[in-house]
Amino acid sequence: MSTPHDSSLGREVAYPTGYDPTLLFPIPRAGARAELGLAGGAALPFAGHDRWHAYELGWLDGRGKPRAAAATLQVPASSPNLVESKSLKLYLNSLNGARFDSDDALRARIIEDLSACAGAAVAFDFGLPPMAGGRDAGEGQSLDAIEADFDAYGPPDAAYLSADGETTVDEYLRSDLLKSNCPVTGQPDWASVHLRYRGPRIDRTGLLRYLVSFREHAEFHEQCVERIFLDVLQRCRPASLSVEARYTRRGGLDINPWRGSVGMPPPPALRDLRQ
């Protein structure tokens, strides 16, 4: 079975000179989910997707003229594999010298290759979602002005999470302070967290302390979001829950994993200023 340490992460890799779908590296989700207590084969307690924004997509048209575009890719959370980020960057770069007779031909090739890597149907569209309007335009109430002492930066500590069982609320909370580290290279990953829920009122100071406790934690983006979702679900018992993280760009790509209660519609596709 492939592991993150078998991938191109943390290793010097030659820039691809030709189209090469074998550059794509799948990482099975099962191992990390087992660590979170999700038994293999059991129904997942969430729905979701991993939405990628690609800012540096290039190829040649049928006459050899270079083309450039941005694109949005979406991998379902139900797929058996996630797509490792550096391998995705290298794969997209391998298209730079490849000829395609039409945009539809390029789209079909990317969908076929990424779906084979993920083990499930991947969506692809040219273009990017709009920029978010910020905290004053329906983007939730920020936790980041809370005054408190912080001294725990890893591992993530779900004991900080609690909720008031006497009050039921609908809230949309956000924080720009999520930071974790790549489990292979140790490089920092920065994100804004968007948490929507209905249920007992979550203690905001405790939630912020919990998010800050990821600061030195090493885990892939998708796995961090699943951990947050499950910890909040188990400790705070909301009737419905949505957790989205919008990670900052690296290598012309950013990722936006979302996990939500089964049957819950996904949040609108938006990009943050830091992306």
GROMACS .gro file of N, CA and C in nm, residues 175-246:
model
  216
  175SER      N    1  -1.269   3.135   1.180
  175SER     CA    2  -1.140   3.177   1.233
  175SER      C    3  -1.037   3.167   1.123
  176ASP      N    4  -0.947   3.264   1.119
  176ASP     CA    5  -0.836   3.263   1.023
  176ASP      C    6  -0.709   3.208   1.085
  177LEU      N    7  -0.717   3.146   1.203
  177LEU     CA    8  -0.599   3.110   1.279
  177LEU      C    9  -0.563   2.962   1.273
  178LEU      N   10  -0.627   2.886   1.186
  178LEU     CA   11  -0.589   2.745   1.175
  178LEU      C   12  -0.454   2.732   1.105
  179LYS      N   13  -0.363   2.662   1.168
  179LYS     CA   14  -0.235   2.626   1.108
  179LYS      C   15  -0.201   2.483   1.149
  180SER      N   16  -0.162   2.405   1.051
  180SER     CA   17  -0.109   2.271   1.079
  180SER      C   18   0.014   2.255   0.991
  181ASN      N   19   0.075   2.138   0.995
  181ASN     CA   20   0.197   2.115   0.917
  181ASN      C   21   0.181   1.993   0.827
  182CYS      N   22   0.249   1.996   0.714
  182CYS     CA   23   0.250   1.882   0.624
  182CYS      C   24   0.316   1.764   0.697
  183PRO      N   25   0.254   1.646   0.694
  183PRO     CA   26   0.310   1.533   0.767
  183PRO      C   27   0.438   1.476   0.706
  184VAL      N   28   0.472   1.518   0.584
  184VAL     CA   29   0.593   1.467   0.519
  184VAL      C   30   0.705   1.570   0.522
  185THR      N   31   0.674   1.695   0.482
  185THR     CA   32   0.779   1.797   0.471
  185THR      C   33   0.791   1.884   0.594
  186GLY      N   34   0.686   1.890   0.678
  186GLY     CA   35   0.686   1.979   0.794
  186GLY      C   36   0.653   2.122   0.760
  187GLN      N   37   0.626   2.153   0.633
  187GLN     CA   38   0.593   2.290   0.595
  187GLN      C   39   0.457   2.331   0.650
  188PRO      N   40   0.441   2.459   0.685
  188PRO     CA   41   0.315   2.503   0.744
  188PRO      C   42   0.202   2.513   0.642
  189ASP      N   43   0.083   2.478   0.684
  189ASP     CA   44  -0.039   2.492   0.605
  189ASP      C   45  -0.133   2.587   0.681
  190TRP      N   46  -0.176   2.694   0.614
  190TRP     CA   47  -0.259   2.796   0.676
  190TRP      C   48  -0.400   2.792   0.616
  191ALA      N   49  -0.500   2.816   0.700
  191ALA     CA   50  -0.638   2.810   0.651
  191ALA      C   51  -0.730   2.896   0.734
  192SER      N   52  -0.841   2.931   0.673
  192SER     CA   53  -0.955   2.988   0.743
  192SER      C   54  -1.058   2.878   0.760
  193VAL      N   55  -1.113   2.866   0.881
  193VAL     CA   56  -1.214   2.764   0.911
  193VAL      C   57  -1.351   2.830   0.916
  194HIS      N   58  -1.446   2.768   0.850
  194HIS     CA   59  -1.584   2.817   0.849
  194HIS      C   60  -1.671   2.706   0.907
  195LEU      N   61  -1.732   2.732   1.021
  195LEU     CA   62  -1.809   2.631   1.094
  195LEU      C   63  -1.952   2.679   1.111
  196ARG      N   64  -2.044   2.603   1.055
  196ARG     CA   65  -2.186   2.631   1.069
  196ARG      C   66  -2.249   2.515   1.147
  197TYR      N   67  -2.340   2.548   1.238
  197TYR     CA   68  -2.404   2.441   1.313
  197TYR      C   69  -2.539   2.485   1.366
  198ARG      N   70  -2.620   2.386   1.399
  198ARG     CA   71  -2.744   2.409   1.472
  198ARG      C   72  -2.744   2.313   1.590
  199GLY      N   73  -2.761   2.367   1.709
  199GLY     CA   74  -2.759   2.281   1.827
  199GLY      C   75  -2.721   2.360   1.950
  200PRO      N   76  -2.677   2.291   2.056
  200PRO     CA   77  -2.634   2.361   2.177
  200PRO      C   78  -2.525   2.462   2.145
  201ARG      N   79  -2.531   2.579   2.212
  201ARG     CA   80  -2.435   2.685   2.184
  201ARG      C   81  -2.293   2.641   2.219
  202ILE      N   82  -2.205   2.645   2.121
  202ILE     CA   83  -2.065   2.606   2.141
  202ILE      C   84  -1.989   2.717   2.211
  203ASP      N   85  -1.910   2.680   2.311
  203ASP     CA   86  -1.826   2.778   2.380
  203ASP      C   87  -1.719   2.829   2.283
  204ARG      N   88  -1.722   2.958   2.256
  204ARG     CA   89  -1.636   3.013   2.151
  204ARG      C   90  -1.489   3.015   2.190
  205THR      N   91  -1.461   3.048   2.316
  205THR     CA   92  -1.322   3.050   2.360
  205THR      C   93  -1.262   2.909   2.351
  206GLY      N   94  -1.339   2.811   2.394
  206GLY     CA   95  -1.291   2.674   2.386
  206GLY      C   96  -1.270   2.630   2.241
  207LEU      N   97  -1.360   2.671   2.151
  207LEU     CA   98  -1.346   2.636   2.010
  207LEU      C   99  -1.219   2.698   1.952
  208LEU      N  100  -1.192   2.824   1.987
  208LEU     CA  101  -1.071   2.887   1.936
  208LEU      C  102  -0.946   2.819   1.992
  209ARG      N  103  -0.947   2.788   2.120
  209ARG     CA  104  -0.833   2.716   2.179
  209ARG      C  105  -0.811   2.582   2.107
  210TYR      N  106  -0.921   2.515   2.075
  210TYR     CA  107  -0.912   2.387   2.005
  210TYR      C  108  -0.847   2.406   1.868
  211LEU      N  109  -0.891   2.506   1.793
  211LEU     CA  110  -0.834   2.529   1.659
  211LEU      C  111  -0.686   2.567   1.669
  212VAL      N  112  -0.649   2.647   1.767
  212VAL     CA  113  -0.509   2.685   1.785
  212VAL      C  114  -0.424   2.563   1.820
  213SER      N  115  -0.485   2.463   1.884
  213SER     CA  116  -0.407   2.345   1.925
  213SER      C  117  -0.364   2.258   1.807
  214PHE      N  118  -0.406   2.292   1.686
  214PHE     CA  119  -0.357   2.225   1.565
  214PHE      C  120  -0.224   2.282   1.518
  215ARG      N  121  -0.174   2.385   1.584
  215ARG     CA  122  -0.067   2.467   1.529
  215ARG      C  123   0.061   2.390   1.495
  216GLU      N  124   0.097   2.290   1.573
  216GLU     CA  125   0.216   2.209   1.544
  216GLU      C  126   0.179   2.066   1.506
  217HIS      N  127   0.054   2.045   1.475
  217HIS     CA  128   0.006   1.911   1.439
  217HIS      C  129   0.037   1.881   1.293
  218ALA      N  130   0.079   1.759   1.263
  218ALA     CA  131   0.115   1.718   1.127
  218ALA      C  132   0.007   1.626   1.072
  219GLU      N  133  -0.066   1.675   0.973
  219GLU     CA  134  -0.173   1.596   0.912
  219GLU      C  135  -0.214   1.664   0.782
  220PHE      N  136  -0.259   1.586   0.686
  220PHE     CA  137  -0.304   1.644   0.560
  220PHE      C  138  -0.429   1.728   0.581
  221HIS      N  139  -0.449   1.825   0.491
  221HIS     CA  140  -0.561   1.918   0.501
  221HIS      C  141  -0.695   1.846   0.519
  222GLU      N  142  -0.719   1.749   0.430
  222GLU     CA  143  -0.847   1.678   0.433
  222GLU      C  144  -0.868   1.608   0.566
  223GLN      N  145  -0.762   1.552   0.620
  223GLN     CA  146  -0.771   1.479   0.746
  223GLN      C  147  -0.795   1.573   0.864
  224CYS      N  148  -0.734   1.692   0.861
  224CYS     CA  149  -0.759   1.791   0.966
  224CYS      C  150  -0.906   1.829   0.972
  225VAL      N  151  -0.967   1.851   0.855
  225VAL     CA  152  -1.108   1.890   0.853
  225VAL      C  153  -1.196   1.778   0.905
  226GLU      N  154  -1.166   1.654   0.871
  226GLU     CA  155  -1.244   1.542   0.924
  226GLU      C  156  -1.227   1.531   1.075
  227ARG      N  157  -1.109   1.556   1.125
  227ARG     CA  158  -1.085   1.553   1.269
  227ARG      C  159  -1.167   1.662   1.339
  228ILE      N  160  -1.166   1.783   1.284
  228ILE     CA  161  -1.244   1.892   1.343
  228ILE      C  162  -1.392   1.856   1.344
  229PHE      N  163  -1.442   1.808   1.231
  229PHE     CA  164  -1.584   1.773   1.223
  229PHE      C  165  -1.620   1.670   1.329
  230LEU      N  166  -1.543   1.564   1.338
  230LEU     CA  167  -1.577   1.455   1.432
  230LEU      C  168  -1.562   1.499   1.577
  231ASP      N  169  -1.459   1.578   1.609
  231ASP     CA  170  -1.442   1.624   1.747
  231ASP      C  171  -1.558   1.714   1.790
  232VAL      N  172  -1.596   1.809   1.704
  232VAL     CA  173  -1.707   1.898   1.738
  232VAL      C  174  -1.837   1.818   1.749
  233LEU      N  175  -1.857   1.723   1.658
  233LEU     CA  176  -1.979   1.642   1.661
  233LEU      C  177  -1.988   1.563   1.790
  234GLN      N  178  -1.877   1.504   1.834
  234GLN     CA  179  -1.879   1.418   1.952
  234GLN      C  180  -1.883   1.497   2.081
  235ARG      N  181  -1.817   1.611   2.087
  235ARG     CA  182  -1.808   1.687   2.213
  235ARG      C  183  -1.924   1.785   2.232
  236CYS      N  184  -1.978   1.836   2.120
  236CYS     CA  185  -2.078   1.942   2.130
  236CYS      C  186  -2.218   1.898   2.088
  237ARG      N  187  -2.230   1.785   2.023
  237ARG     CA  188  -2.358   1.724   1.988
  237ARG      C  189  -2.452   1.815   1.909
  238PRO      N  190  -2.405   1.883   1.806
  238PRO     CA  191  -2.497   1.962   1.725
  238PRO      C  192  -2.591   1.873   1.646
  239ALA      N  193  -2.710   1.925   1.615
  239ALA     CA  194  -2.804   1.851   1.531
  239ALA      C  195  -2.757   1.848   1.387
  240SER      N  196  -2.690   1.953   1.344
  240SER     CA  197  -2.631   1.958   1.209
  240SER      C  198  -2.502   2.037   1.219
  241LEU      N  199  -2.407   2.002   1.132
  241LEU     CA  200  -2.274   2.061   1.140
  241LEU      C  201  -2.211   2.066   1.002
  242SER      N  202  -2.143   2.177   0.974
  242SER     CA  203  -2.068   2.194   0.850
  242SER      C  204  -1.933   2.256   0.885
  243VAL      N  205  -1.825   2.194   0.836
  243VAL     CA  206  -1.690   2.245   0.859
  243VAL      C  207  -1.620   2.256   0.723
  244GLU      N  208  -1.579   2.376   0.689
  244GLU     CA  209  -1.503   2.399   0.566
  244GLU      C  210  -1.373   2.471   0.603
  245ALA      N  211  -1.262   2.430   0.543
  245ALA     CA  212  -1.135   2.500   0.560
  245ALA      C  213  -1.087   2.547   0.424
  246ARG      N  214  -1.056   2.674   0.414
  246ARG     CA  215  -1.004   2.732   0.290
  246ARG      C  216  -0.855   2.757   0.310
   0.00000   0.00000   0.00000
